[in-house]
PDB file of C-alpha atoms and ligand atoms in Angstrom:
ATOM      1  CA  MET A   1     188.916  27.387 164.070  1.00 94.00           C
ATOM      2  CA  ILE A   2     186.735  25.670 167.181  1.00 95.00           C
ATOM      3  CA  ILE A   3     188.593  26.221 170.569  1.00 98.00           C
ATOM      4  CA  ILE A   4     189.049  23.496 172.853  1.00 98.00           C
ATOM      5  CA  GLY A   5     189.059  24.490 176.687  1.00 98.00           C
ATOM      6  CA  GLU A   6     192.380  23.863 177.888  1.00 98.00           C
ATOM      7  CA  ARG A   7     191.798  24.988 181.447  1.00 98.00           C
ATOM      8  CA  ILE A   8     190.429  21.269 183.499  1.00 98.00           C
ATOM      9  CA  ASN A   9     194.183  20.471 184.024  1.00 98.00           C
ATOM     10  CA  GLY A  10     196.166  19.317 186.812  1.00 98.00           C
ATOM     11  CA  MET A  11     198.992  21.317 185.250  1.00 97.00           C
ATOM     12  CA  PHE A  12     196.919  24.644 186.800  1.00 98.00           C
ATOM     13  CA  GLN A  13     197.543  24.873 190.664  1.00 97.00           C
ATOM     14  CA  ASP A  14     193.823  25.539 191.365  1.00 98.00           C
ATOM     15  CA  ILE A  15     193.028  22.055 189.299  1.00 98.00           C
ATOM     16  CA  ALA A  16     196.044  20.256 191.161  1.00 98.00           C
ATOM     17  CA  LYS A  17     194.454  21.297 194.812  1.00 97.00           C
ATOM     18  CA  ALA A  18     190.898  20.855 193.448  1.00 98.00           C
ATOM     19  CA  ILE A  19     192.102  16.766 192.605  1.00 98.00           C
ATOM     20  CA  ARG A  20     193.824  16.712 195.980  1.00 97.00           C
ATOM     21  CA  GLU A  21     190.849  17.917 198.016  1.00 97.00           C
ATOM     22  CA  LYS A  22     187.951  16.287 195.964  1.00 97.00           C
ATOM     23  CA  ASP A  23     186.822  19.630 195.641  1.00 98.00           C
ATOM     24  CA  GLY A  24     184.243  19.263 192.314  1.00 98.00           C
ATOM     25  CA  SER A  25     182.888  23.036 192.600  1.00 98.00           C
ATOM     26  CA  VAL A  26     186.313  24.328 191.011  1.00 98.00           C
ATOM     27  CA  VAL A  27     186.159  21.927 188.085  1.00 98.00           C
ATOM     28  CA  GLN A  28     182.513  22.544 187.350  1.00 98.00           C
ATOM     29  CA  GLU A  29     183.246  26.502 187.640  1.00 98.00           C
ATOM     30  CA  TRP A  30     185.706  25.906 184.888  1.00 98.00           C
ATOM     31  CA  ALA A  31     183.609  24.014 182.521  1.00 98.00           C
ATOM     32  CA  LYS A  32     180.535  26.463 182.832  1.00 98.00           C
ATOM     33  CA  LYS A  33     182.879  29.581 182.289  1.00 98.00           C
ATOM     34  CA  GLN A  34     184.971  28.095 178.974  1.00 98.00           C
ATOM     35  CA  GLU A  35     181.493  27.225 177.743  1.00 97.00           C
ATOM     36  CA  GLN A  36     180.210  30.381 178.394  1.00 96.00           C
ATOM     37  CA  ASN A  37     183.182  31.685 176.708  1.00 95.00           C
ATOM     38  CA  GLY A  38     182.850  30.165 173.621  1.00 95.00           C
ATOM     39  CA  ALA A  39     184.611  26.578 174.024  1.00 97.00           C
ATOM     40  CA  ARG A  40     183.271  23.765 171.870  1.00 97.00           C
ATOM     41  CA  TYR A  41     184.835  21.017 173.523  1.00 98.00           C
ATOM     42  CA  LEU A  42     186.857  20.810 177.054  1.00 98.00           C
ATOM     43  CA  ASP A  43     190.025  19.007 177.342  1.00 99.00           C
ATOM     44  CA  VAL A  44     190.359  17.042 180.510  1.00 99.00           C
ATOM     45  CA  ASN A  45     193.920  16.196 181.915  1.00 98.00           C
ATOM     46  CA  VAL A  46     194.910  14.954 185.043  1.00 98.00           C
ATOM     47  CA  GLY A  47     197.901  16.584 185.039  1.00 97.00           C
ATOM     48  CA  PRO A  48     201.722  15.928 185.500  1.00 94.00           C
ATOM     49  CA  GLY A  49     202.713  12.921 188.073  1.00 85.00           C
ATOM     50  CA  SER A  50     199.224  12.053 189.013  1.00 92.00           C
ATOM     51  CA  THR A  51     199.355   9.007 191.518  1.00 93.00           C
ATOM     52  CA  GLU A  52     196.234   7.348 190.687  1.00 97.00           C
ATOM     53  CA  PRO A  53     195.261   8.635 186.794  1.00 98.00           C
ATOM     54  CA  VAL A  54     192.514   6.295 186.066  1.00 98.00           C
ATOM     55  CA  GLU A  55     190.494   7.187 189.408  1.00 98.00           C
ATOM     56  CA  THR A  56     191.428  11.276 188.816  1.00 98.00           C
ATOM     57  CA  MET A  57     190.220  11.184 185.319  1.00 98.00           C
ATOM     58  CA  LYS A  58     187.121   9.502 186.161  1.00 98.00           C
ATOM     59  CA  TRP A  59     186.113  12.007 188.787  1.00 98.00           C
ATOM     60  CA  LEU A  60     187.036  14.932 186.435  1.00 98.00           C
ATOM     61  CA  VAL A  61     184.826  13.355 183.486  1.00 98.00           C
ATOM     62  CA  GLU A  62     182.115  13.640 186.096  1.00 98.00           C
ATOM     63  CA  GLU A  63     182.505  16.495 187.556  1.00 98.00           C
ATOM     64  CA  THR A  64     182.581  18.225 184.201  1.00 98.00           C
ATOM     65  CA  GLN A  65     179.428  16.912 182.773  1.00 98.00           C
ATOM     66  CA  LYS A  66     177.578  17.944 186.125  1.00 98.00           C
ATOM     67  CA  ALA A  67     178.294  21.369 184.627  1.00 98.00           C
ATOM     68  CA  SER A  68     178.543  21.589 180.846  1.00 98.00           C
ATOM     69  CA  ASP A  69     177.341  19.045 177.910  1.00 98.00           C
ATOM     70  CA  LEU A  70     180.052  20.057 175.951  1.00 98.00           C
ATOM     71  CA  PRO A  71     181.889  17.154 174.404  1.00 98.00           C
ATOM     72  CA  LEU A  72     185.142  16.308 176.187  1.00 99.00           C
ATOM     73  CA  CYS A  73     188.486  15.609 174.926  1.00 99.00           C
ATOM     74  CA  LEU A  74     190.502  12.898 177.410  1.00 99.00           C
ATOM     75  CA  ASP A  75     194.167  14.372 177.580  1.00 98.00           C
ATOM     76  CA  SER A  76     196.294  11.441 178.584  1.00 98.00           C
ATOM     77  CA  THR A  77     199.025   9.290 177.544  1.00 97.00           C
ATOM     78  CA  ASN A  78     197.788   6.645 180.204  1.00 98.00           C
ATOM     79  CA  TYR A  79     195.360   4.740 178.106  1.00 98.00           C
ATOM     80  CA  ASP A  80     193.973   3.035 181.142  1.00 98.00           C
ATOM     81  CA  ALA A  81     192.652   6.192 182.304  1.00 98.00           C
ATOM     82  CA  ILE A  82     190.956   7.451 178.518  1.00 98.00           C
ATOM     83  CA  GLU A  83     189.338   4.240 178.355  1.00 98.00           C
ATOM     84  CA  ALA A  84     187.565   4.659 181.847  1.00 98.00           C
ATOM     85  CA  GLY A  85     186.860   8.165 180.708  1.00 98.00           C
ATOM     86  CA  LEU A  86     185.112   6.975 177.468  1.00 98.00           C
ATOM     87  CA  LYS A  87     183.066   4.581 179.160  1.00 98.00           C
ATOM     88  CA  ILE A  88     181.623   7.107 181.088  1.00 98.00           C
ATOM     89  CA  CYS A  89     181.441   9.908 178.662  1.00 98.00           C
ATOM     90  CA  LYS A  90     177.657  10.714 177.923  1.00 97.00           C
ATOM     91  CA  GLN A  91     178.409  11.831 174.185  1.00 95.00           C
ATOM     92  CA  PRO A  92     181.360  10.745 171.788  1.00 97.00           C
ATOM     93  CA  ALA A  93     184.566  12.200 173.092  1.00 98.00           C
ATOM     94  CA  MET A  94     187.858  13.162 171.534  1.00 98.00           C
ATOM     95  CA  ILE A  95     190.577  11.010 172.611  1.00 99.00           C
ATOM     96  CA  ASN A  96     193.867  13.070 173.033  1.00 98.00           C
ATOM     97  CA  SER A  97     196.670  11.598 171.816  1.00 98.00           C
ATOM     98  CA  VAL A  98     198.492   8.749 169.844  1.00 99.00           C
ATOM     99  CA  PRO A  99     201.946   9.205 168.646  1.00 99.00           C
ATOM    100  CA  ALA A 100     203.198   7.042 165.362  1.00 98.00           C
ATOM    101  CA  GLU A 101     203.888   3.981 167.440  1.00 98.00           C
ATOM    102  CA  ALA A 102     202.113   0.808 166.422  1.00 98.00           C
ATOM    103  CA  ALA A 103     201.211  -0.764 169.726  1.00 98.00           C
ATOM    104  CA  LYS A 104     199.754   2.927 170.982  1.00 98.00           C
ATOM    105  CA  MET A 105     197.838   3.196 167.418  1.00 98.00           C
ATOM    106  CA  GLU A 106     196.237  -0.357 168.051  1.00 98.00           C
ATOM    107  CA  ARG A 107     195.403   0.403 171.115  1.00 98.00           C
ATOM    108  CA  VAL A 108     193.688   4.039 170.683  1.00 99.00           C
ATOM    109  CA  PHE A 109     192.377   2.972 167.311  1.00 98.00           C
ATOM    110  CA  THR A 110     190.518   0.367 168.802  1.00 98.00           C
ATOM    111  CA  LEU A 111     189.209   2.247 171.567  1.00 98.00           C
ATOM    112  CA  ALA A 112     188.171   5.014 169.033  1.00 98.00           C
ATOM    113  CA  CYS A 113     186.418   2.335 166.969  1.00 98.00           C
ATOM    114  CA  GLU A 114     184.379   0.942 170.178  1.00 98.00           C
ATOM    115  CA  HIS A 115     183.186   4.556 171.241  1.00 98.00           C
ATOM    116  CA  GLY A 116     182.727   6.146 168.101  1.00 98.00           C
ATOM    117  CA  SER A 117     185.967   8.796 169.283  1.00 98.00           C
ATOM    118  CA  GLU A 118     187.417  11.048 167.380  1.00 99.00           C
ATOM    119  CA  VAL A 119     191.400  11.191 167.841  1.00 99.00           C
ATOM    120  CA  ILE A 120     194.360  13.472 168.040  1.00 99.00           C
ATOM    121  CA  CYS A 121     197.211  12.140 166.381  1.00 99.00           C
ATOM    122  CA  LEU A 122     200.591  13.304 166.941  1.00 99.00           C
ATOM    123  CA  ALA A 123     203.370  14.224 164.489  1.00 98.00           C
ATOM    124  CA  MET A 124     205.843  12.186 166.575  1.00 98.00           C
ATOM    125  CA  SER A 125     207.252   8.513 167.126  1.00 98.00           C
ATOM    126  CA  GLU A 126     209.361   6.315 169.402  1.00 98.00           C
ATOM    127  CA  GLU A 127     212.468   9.023 168.013  1.00 98.00           C
ATOM    128  CA  GLY A 128     210.534  11.806 169.358  1.00 98.00           C
ATOM    129  CA  ILE A 129     209.601  15.188 167.308  1.00 98.00           C
ATOM    130  CA  PRO A 130     211.331  15.808 164.210  1.00 98.00           C
ATOM    131  CA  LYS A 131     211.728  19.444 163.075  1.00 96.00           C
ATOM    132  CA  ASP A 132     211.447  19.807 159.544  1.00 98.00           C
ATOM    133  CA  SER A 133     207.610  19.558 158.037  1.00 98.00           C
ATOM    134  CA  GLU A 134     208.402  16.862 155.499  1.00 98.00           C
ATOM    135  CA  SER A 135     209.061  14.135 158.144  1.00 98.00           C
ATOM    136  CA  ARG A 136     206.188  15.580 160.515  1.00 98.00           C
ATOM    137  CA  VAL A 137     204.174  15.252 157.122  1.00 98.00           C
ATOM    138  CA  ALA A 138     205.287  11.919 156.732  1.00 98.00           C
ATOM    139  CA  LEU A 139     204.233  10.884 160.436  1.00 98.00           C
ATOM    140  CA  ALA A 140     200.997  12.261 159.308  1.00 98.00           C
ATOM    141  CA  MET A 141     200.462  10.050 156.519  1.00 98.00           C
ATOM    142  CA  GLU A 142     201.761   7.226 158.454  1.00 98.00           C
ATOM    143  CA  LEU A 143     198.789   7.926 161.462  1.00 98.00           C
ATOM    144  CA  VAL A 144     196.243   8.626 158.863  1.00 98.00           C
ATOM    145  CA  ALA A 145     196.947   5.212 156.891  1.00 98.00           C
ATOM    146  CA  THR A 146     197.069   3.233 160.129  1.00 98.00           C
ATOM    147  CA  ALA A 147     193.698   4.659 161.677  1.00 98.00           C
ATOM    148  CA  ASP A 148     192.336   3.737 158.233  1.00 98.00           C
ATOM    149  CA  GLY A 149     193.455   0.204 158.604  1.00 98.00           C
ATOM    150  CA  TYR A 150     191.524   0.040 162.048  1.00 98.00           C
ATOM    151  CA  GLY A 151     188.085   1.553 160.306  1.00 98.00           C
ATOM    152  CA  VAL A 152     188.624   4.818 161.994  1.00 98.00           C
ATOM    153  CA  PRO A 153     186.754   7.588 159.594  1.00 98.00           C
ATOM    154  CA  ILE A 154     189.398  10.481 158.246  1.00 98.00           C
ATOM    155  CA  ASP A 155     186.667  12.609 159.885  1.00 97.00           C
ATOM    156  CA  ASN A 156     187.215  11.610 162.897  1.00 98.00           C
ATOM    157  CA  LEU A 157     191.098  12.297 163.020  1.00 98.00           C
ATOM    158  CA  TYR A 158     192.885  15.751 163.759  1.00 98.00           C
ATOM    159  CA  ILE A 159     196.686  15.889 163.315  1.00 98.00           C
ATOM    160  CA  ASP A 160     198.567  17.612 165.461  1.00 99.00           C
ATOM    161  CA  PRO A 161     202.234  18.983 164.295  1.00 98.00           C
ATOM    162  CA  LEU A 162     203.349  19.451 168.177  1.00 98.00           C
ATOM    163  CA  VAL A 163     203.721  23.086 168.821  1.00 98.00           C
ATOM    164  CA  LEU A 164     206.958  23.778 170.855  1.00 98.00           C
ATOM    165  CA  PRO A 165     207.670  27.252 172.926  1.00 98.00           C
ATOM    166  CA  CYS A 166     209.122  29.591 170.566  1.00 98.00           C
ATOM    167  CA  ASN A 167     211.822  30.943 173.268  1.00 97.00           C
ATOM    168  CA  VAL A 168     213.887  27.277 173.166  1.00 96.00           C
ATOM    169  CA  ALA A 169     212.380  26.089 169.572  1.00 97.00           C
ATOM    170  CA  GLN A 170     212.200  28.902 167.383  1.00 97.00           C
ATOM    171  CA  ASP A 171     213.039  27.179 164.455  1.00 97.00           C
ATOM    172  CA  HIS A 172     210.277  24.982 164.741  1.00 98.00           C
ATOM    173  CA  GLY A 173     207.344  27.554 164.079  1.00 98.00           C
ATOM    174  CA  PRO A 174     207.775  27.762 160.396  1.00 98.00           C
ATOM    175  CA  GLU A 175     207.729  24.008 160.426  1.00 98.00           C
ATOM    176  CA  VAL A 176     204.534  23.707 162.471  1.00 98.00           C
ATOM    177  CA  LEU A 177     202.770  26.295 159.772  1.00 98.00           C
ATOM    178  CA  GLU A 178     204.042  24.499 157.024  1.00 98.00           C
ATOM    179  CA  THR A 179     202.911  21.146 158.514  1.00 98.00           C
ATOM    180  CA  LEU A 180     199.385  22.498 158.573  1.00 98.00           C
ATOM    181  CA  ARG A 181     199.202  23.616 155.400  1.00 98.00           C
ATOM    182  CA  GLN A 182     200.688  20.046 154.074  1.00 98.00           C
ATOM    183  CA  VAL A 183     198.563  17.915 155.923  1.00 98.00           C
ATOM    184  CA  LYS A 184     195.497  19.162 154.002  1.00 97.00           C
ATOM    185  CA  LEU A 185     197.403  17.685 150.389  1.00 96.00           C
ATOM    186  CA  ILE A 186     197.593  14.315 151.938  1.00 93.00           C
ATOM    187  CA  SER A 187     193.936  12.844 151.465  1.00 93.00           C
ATOM    188  CA  ASP A 188     190.485  14.004 149.942  1.00 93.00           C
ATOM    189  CA  PRO A 189     189.047  14.404 152.499  1.00 96.00           C
ATOM    190  CA  PRO A 190     191.384  15.470 154.668  1.00 98.00           C
ATOM    191  CA  PRO A 191     192.128  15.002 158.311  1.00 98.00           C
ATOM    192  CA  LYS A 192     191.425  18.110 160.324  1.00 98.00           C
ATOM    193  CA  THR A 193     194.462  19.690 162.411  1.00 98.00           C
ATOM    194  CA  VAL A 194     194.588  20.667 165.811  1.00 99.00           C
ATOM    195  CA  VAL A 195     197.669  22.377 168.260  1.00 98.00           C
ATOM    196  CA  GLY A 196     198.290  22.969 171.893  1.00 98.00           C
ATOM    197  CA  LEU A 197     198.367  26.786 171.439  1.00 98.00           C
ATOM    198  CA  SER A 198     199.617  27.833 174.885  1.00 98.00           C
ATOM    199  CA  ASN A 199     202.590  25.418 174.348  1.00 98.00           C
ATOM    200  CA  ALA A 200     203.816  28.450 172.015  1.00 98.00           C
ATOM    201  CA  SER A 201     203.811  30.673 174.795  1.00 98.00           C
ATOM    202  CA  GLN A 202     205.316  28.607 177.487  1.00 98.00           C
ATOM    203  CA  GLY A 203     208.086  30.691 179.350  1.00 97.00           C
ATOM    204  CA  THR A 204     207.744  34.034 177.045  1.00 98.00           C
ATOM    205  CA  LYS A 205     207.444  37.183 178.372  1.00 97.00           C
ATOM    206  CA  ASP A 206     203.640  38.270 176.977  1.00 97.00           C
ATOM    207  CA  ARG A 207     201.847  35.095 176.853  1.00 98.00           C
ATOM    208  CA  GLU A 208     198.707  36.233 175.947  1.00 98.00           C
ATOM    209  CA  LEU A 209     200.125  38.482 172.598  1.00 98.00           C
ATOM    210  CA  VAL A 210     202.624  35.048 171.814  1.00 98.00           C
ATOM    211  CA  ASN A 211     199.477  32.789 171.572  1.00 98.00           C
ATOM    212  CA  ARG A 212     196.857  35.050 169.978  1.00 98.00           C
ATOM    213  CA  ILE A 213     199.442  35.598 166.857  1.00 98.00           C
ATOM    214  CA  PHE A 214     200.451  32.202 166.710  1.00 98.00           C
ATOM    215  CA  ALA A 215     196.341  31.616 166.599  1.00 98.00           C
ATOM    216  CA  VAL A 216     195.578  33.914 163.379  1.00 98.00           C
ATOM    217  CA  MET A 217     198.896  32.543 161.790  1.00 98.00           C
ATOM    218  CA  ALA A 218     197.903  28.881 161.903  1.00 98.00           C
ATOM    219  CA  MET A 219     194.544  29.641 161.004  1.00 98.00           C
ATOM    220  CA  ALA A 220     195.515  31.105 157.967  1.00 98.00           C
ATOM    221  CA  ASN A 221     197.495  27.872 157.262  1.00 98.00           C
ATOM    222  CA  GLY A 222     194.105  26.143 157.582  1.00 97.00           C
ATOM    223  CA  LEU A 223     194.304  25.229 161.172  1.00 98.00           C
ATOM    224  CA  ASP A 224     191.155  23.386 162.382  1.00 98.00           C
ATOM    225  CA  ALA A 225     191.039  23.590 166.166  1.00 98.00           C
ATOM    226  CA  ALA A 226     192.990  24.549 169.108  1.00 98.00           C
ATOM    227  CA  ILE A 227     193.587  23.596 172.729  1.00 99.00           C
ATOM    228  CA  ALA A 228     193.555  27.173 174.176  1.00 98.00           C
ATOM    229  CA  ASP A 229     192.448  29.537 176.595  1.00 98.00           C
ATOM    230  CA  ALA A 230     188.793  30.015 176.010  1.00 98.00           C
ATOM    231  CA  CYS A 231     188.913  32.933 178.719  1.00 98.00           C
ATOM    232  CA  ASP A 232     191.313  35.097 176.885  1.00 98.00           C
ATOM    233  CA  ASP A 233     188.616  37.441 175.504  1.00 97.00           C
ATOM    234  CA  GLU A 234     191.539  38.878 172.862  1.00 97.00           C
ATOM    235  CA  LEU A 235     191.976  35.405 172.120  1.00 98.00           C
ATOM    236  CA  MET A 236     188.305  34.742 171.257  1.00 97.00           C
ATOM    237  CA  ALA A 237     188.282  38.007 169.424  1.00 97.00           C
ATOM    238  CA  ALA A 238     190.945  37.711 167.393  1.00 97.00           C
ATOM    239  CA  VAL A 239     189.937  34.029 166.472  1.00 97.00           C
ATOM    240  CA  ALA A 240     186.202  35.439 165.761  1.00 96.00           C
ATOM    241  CA  THR A 241     187.687  37.922 163.806  1.00 97.00           C
ATOM    242  CA  ALA A 242     190.167  35.732 161.510  1.00 97.00           C
ATOM    243  CA  ARG A 243     187.317  33.604 161.104  1.00 96.00           C
ATOM    244  CA  ILE A 244     185.278  36.862 159.239  1.00 96.00           C
ATOM    245  CA  LEU A 245     188.877  37.552 157.164  1.00 97.00           C
ATOM    246  CA  LEU A 246     189.548  33.999 156.060  1.00 97.00           C
ATOM    247  CA  ASN A 247     185.361  33.542 154.975  1.00 96.00           C
ATOM    248  CA  ILE A 248     184.426  31.025 157.128  1.00 94.00           C
ATOM    249  CA  ASP A 249     181.574  32.954 159.113  1.00 93.00           C
ATOM    250  CA  ILE A 250     179.552  35.725 157.302  1.00 93.00           C
ATOM    251  CA  TYR A 251     180.302  39.027 158.733  1.00 94.00           C
ATOM    252  CA  CYS A 252     177.821  41.350 160.758  1.00 93.00           C
ATOM    253  CA  ASP A 253     178.705  44.257 163.066  1.00 93.00           C
ATOM    254  CA  SER A 254     178.319  41.984 166.093  1.00 91.00           C
ATOM    255  CA  TYR A 255     180.547  39.320 164.899  1.00 92.00           C
ATOM    256  CA  VAL A 256     182.782  38.854 167.935  1.00 92.00           C
ATOM    257  CA  ASP A 257     179.356  38.183 170.101  1.00 89.00           C
ATOM    258  CA  VAL A 258     177.939  35.596 168.128  1.00 88.00           C
ATOM    259  CA  PHE A 259     180.942  33.823 167.838  1.00 88.00           C
ATOM    260  CA  LYS A 260     180.748  33.541 172.016  1.00 84.00           C
ATOM    261  CA  GLN A 261     176.947  32.508 171.643  1.00 79.00           C
ATOM    262  CA  ALA A 262     177.039  30.470 168.498  1.00 73.00           C
TER     263      ALA A 262
HETATM  264  N1  THG B   1     198.992  19.015 172.219  1.00 63.16           N
HETATM  265  C1  THG B   1     197.715  17.851 172.542  1.00 63.16           C
HETATM  266  N2  THG B   1     196.921  18.306 173.614  1.00 63.16           N
HETATM  267  C2  THG B   1     198.039  19.062 174.551  1.00 63.16           C
HETATM  268  C3  THG B   1     198.621  19.679 174.130  1.00 63.16           C
HETATM  269  C4  THG B   1     199.403  19.561 172.858  1.00 63.16           C
HETATM  270  N3  THG B   1     197.403  18.721 175.695  1.00 63.16           N
HETATM  271  C5  THG B   1     198.077  19.522 176.762  1.00 63.16           C
HETATM  272  C6  THG B   1     198.751  21.201 176.282  1.00 63.16           C
HETATM  273  N4  THG B   1     199.563  20.571 175.330  1.00 63.16           N
HETATM  274  C7  THG B   1     197.920  22.017 175.959  1.00 63.16           C
HETATM  275  N5  THG B   1     197.305  22.708 177.132  1.00 63.16           N
HETATM  276  C8  THG B   1     198.096  23.504 178.004  1.00 63.16           C
HETATM  277  C9  THG B   1     197.618  23.810 179.483  1.00 63.16           C
HETATM  278  C10 THG B   1     198.232  24.545 179.958  1.00 63.16           C
HETATM  279  C11 THG B   1     199.809  25.391 179.350  1.00 63.16           C
HETATM  280  C12 THG B   1     199.998  24.651 178.334  1.00 63.16           C
HETATM  281  C13 THG B   1     199.306  24.267 177.365  1.00 63.16           C
HETATM  282  C14 THG B   1     200.232  26.392 180.441  1.00 63.16           C
HETATM  283  N6  THG B   1     200.302  26.330 182.078  1.00 63.16           N
HETATM  284  C15 THG B   1     200.773  26.792 182.627  1.00 63.16           C
HETATM  285  C16 THG B   1     202.425  27.169 182.416  1.00 63.16           C
HETATM  286  O1  THG B   1     202.796  25.914 182.029  1.00 63.16           O
HETATM  287  O2  THG B   1     203.135  28.103 182.270  1.00 63.16           O
HETATM  288  C17 THG B   1     201.136  26.541 184.099  1.00 63.16           C
HETATM  289  C18 THG B   1     200.035  26.705 185.038  1.00 63.16           C
HETATM  290  C19 THG B   1     199.730  27.747 185.929  1.00 63.16           C
HETATM  291  O3  THG B   1     199.570  28.677 185.315  1.00 63.16           O
HETATM  292  O4  THG B   1     199.479  27.316 187.233  1.00 63.16           O
HETATM  293  O5  THG B   1     200.877  26.967 179.702  1.00 63.16           O
HETATM  294  O6  THG B   1     200.645  20.581 172.178  1.00 63.16           O
HETATM  295  N7  THG B   1     197.051  17.275 171.672  1.00 63.16           N
END
């Protein structure tokens, strides 16, 4: 499983402050720190309630790219902000994200074709997030079929079954895991899968424990990527260990260090 570092997000107080004060050093530090700790992509999100999402996205992308060459995961529901970000990304990016809604799929899949982007596809529609795995998988199939119609290669698609906090939506947990399994059966080759890992633990007492346990459970069900806290060493060690136990990496005595350096 690859880690998409979650930390450059205006949801965090220090990033919100950096945005307000146009202090790029904070963004650059998080970019470097996450890369050093094993992140393979960096999520970039202007945060909720941004007054100028397009300008802020451009600024965050520029500051991030000053400090890291990792590909970016442009995280916004504002597609003008995504497009502005894509135009200045130095290498192909990931668009985060699109739900199964016709007008949004048209905009995002067209952008993805123009820019050679990967796309995170959300298992939700106008009606919201369904509970049962069958409905989530049906939405995933709709997204995959529609992307194909626009010419987006299946290798560029990540299905996100949508993780909700376990303290308020406990019954969704098994449905998310089952969706991860079933998505691998909908096409050959199948799309990849991704989750927003820290969602699982929002509002819970021992967040890091919830995150790392859910991470390895999801990996056992075929999870390919997670937007997660790359600076949580216990999480990164759990992921490295699960990769060994799932026979994804070859065992060596220092595999946790190797995972970070890879
Ligand atoms: N799927 C996709 N993209 C996503 C998500 C997803 N992007 C955003 C989010 N979910 C993943 N990123 C985060 C980032 C932070 C937190 C959770 C998920 C988080 N933040 C602290 C909180 O809410 O308690 C607040 C910050 C602070 O400590 O100041 O938990 O699911 N495709």
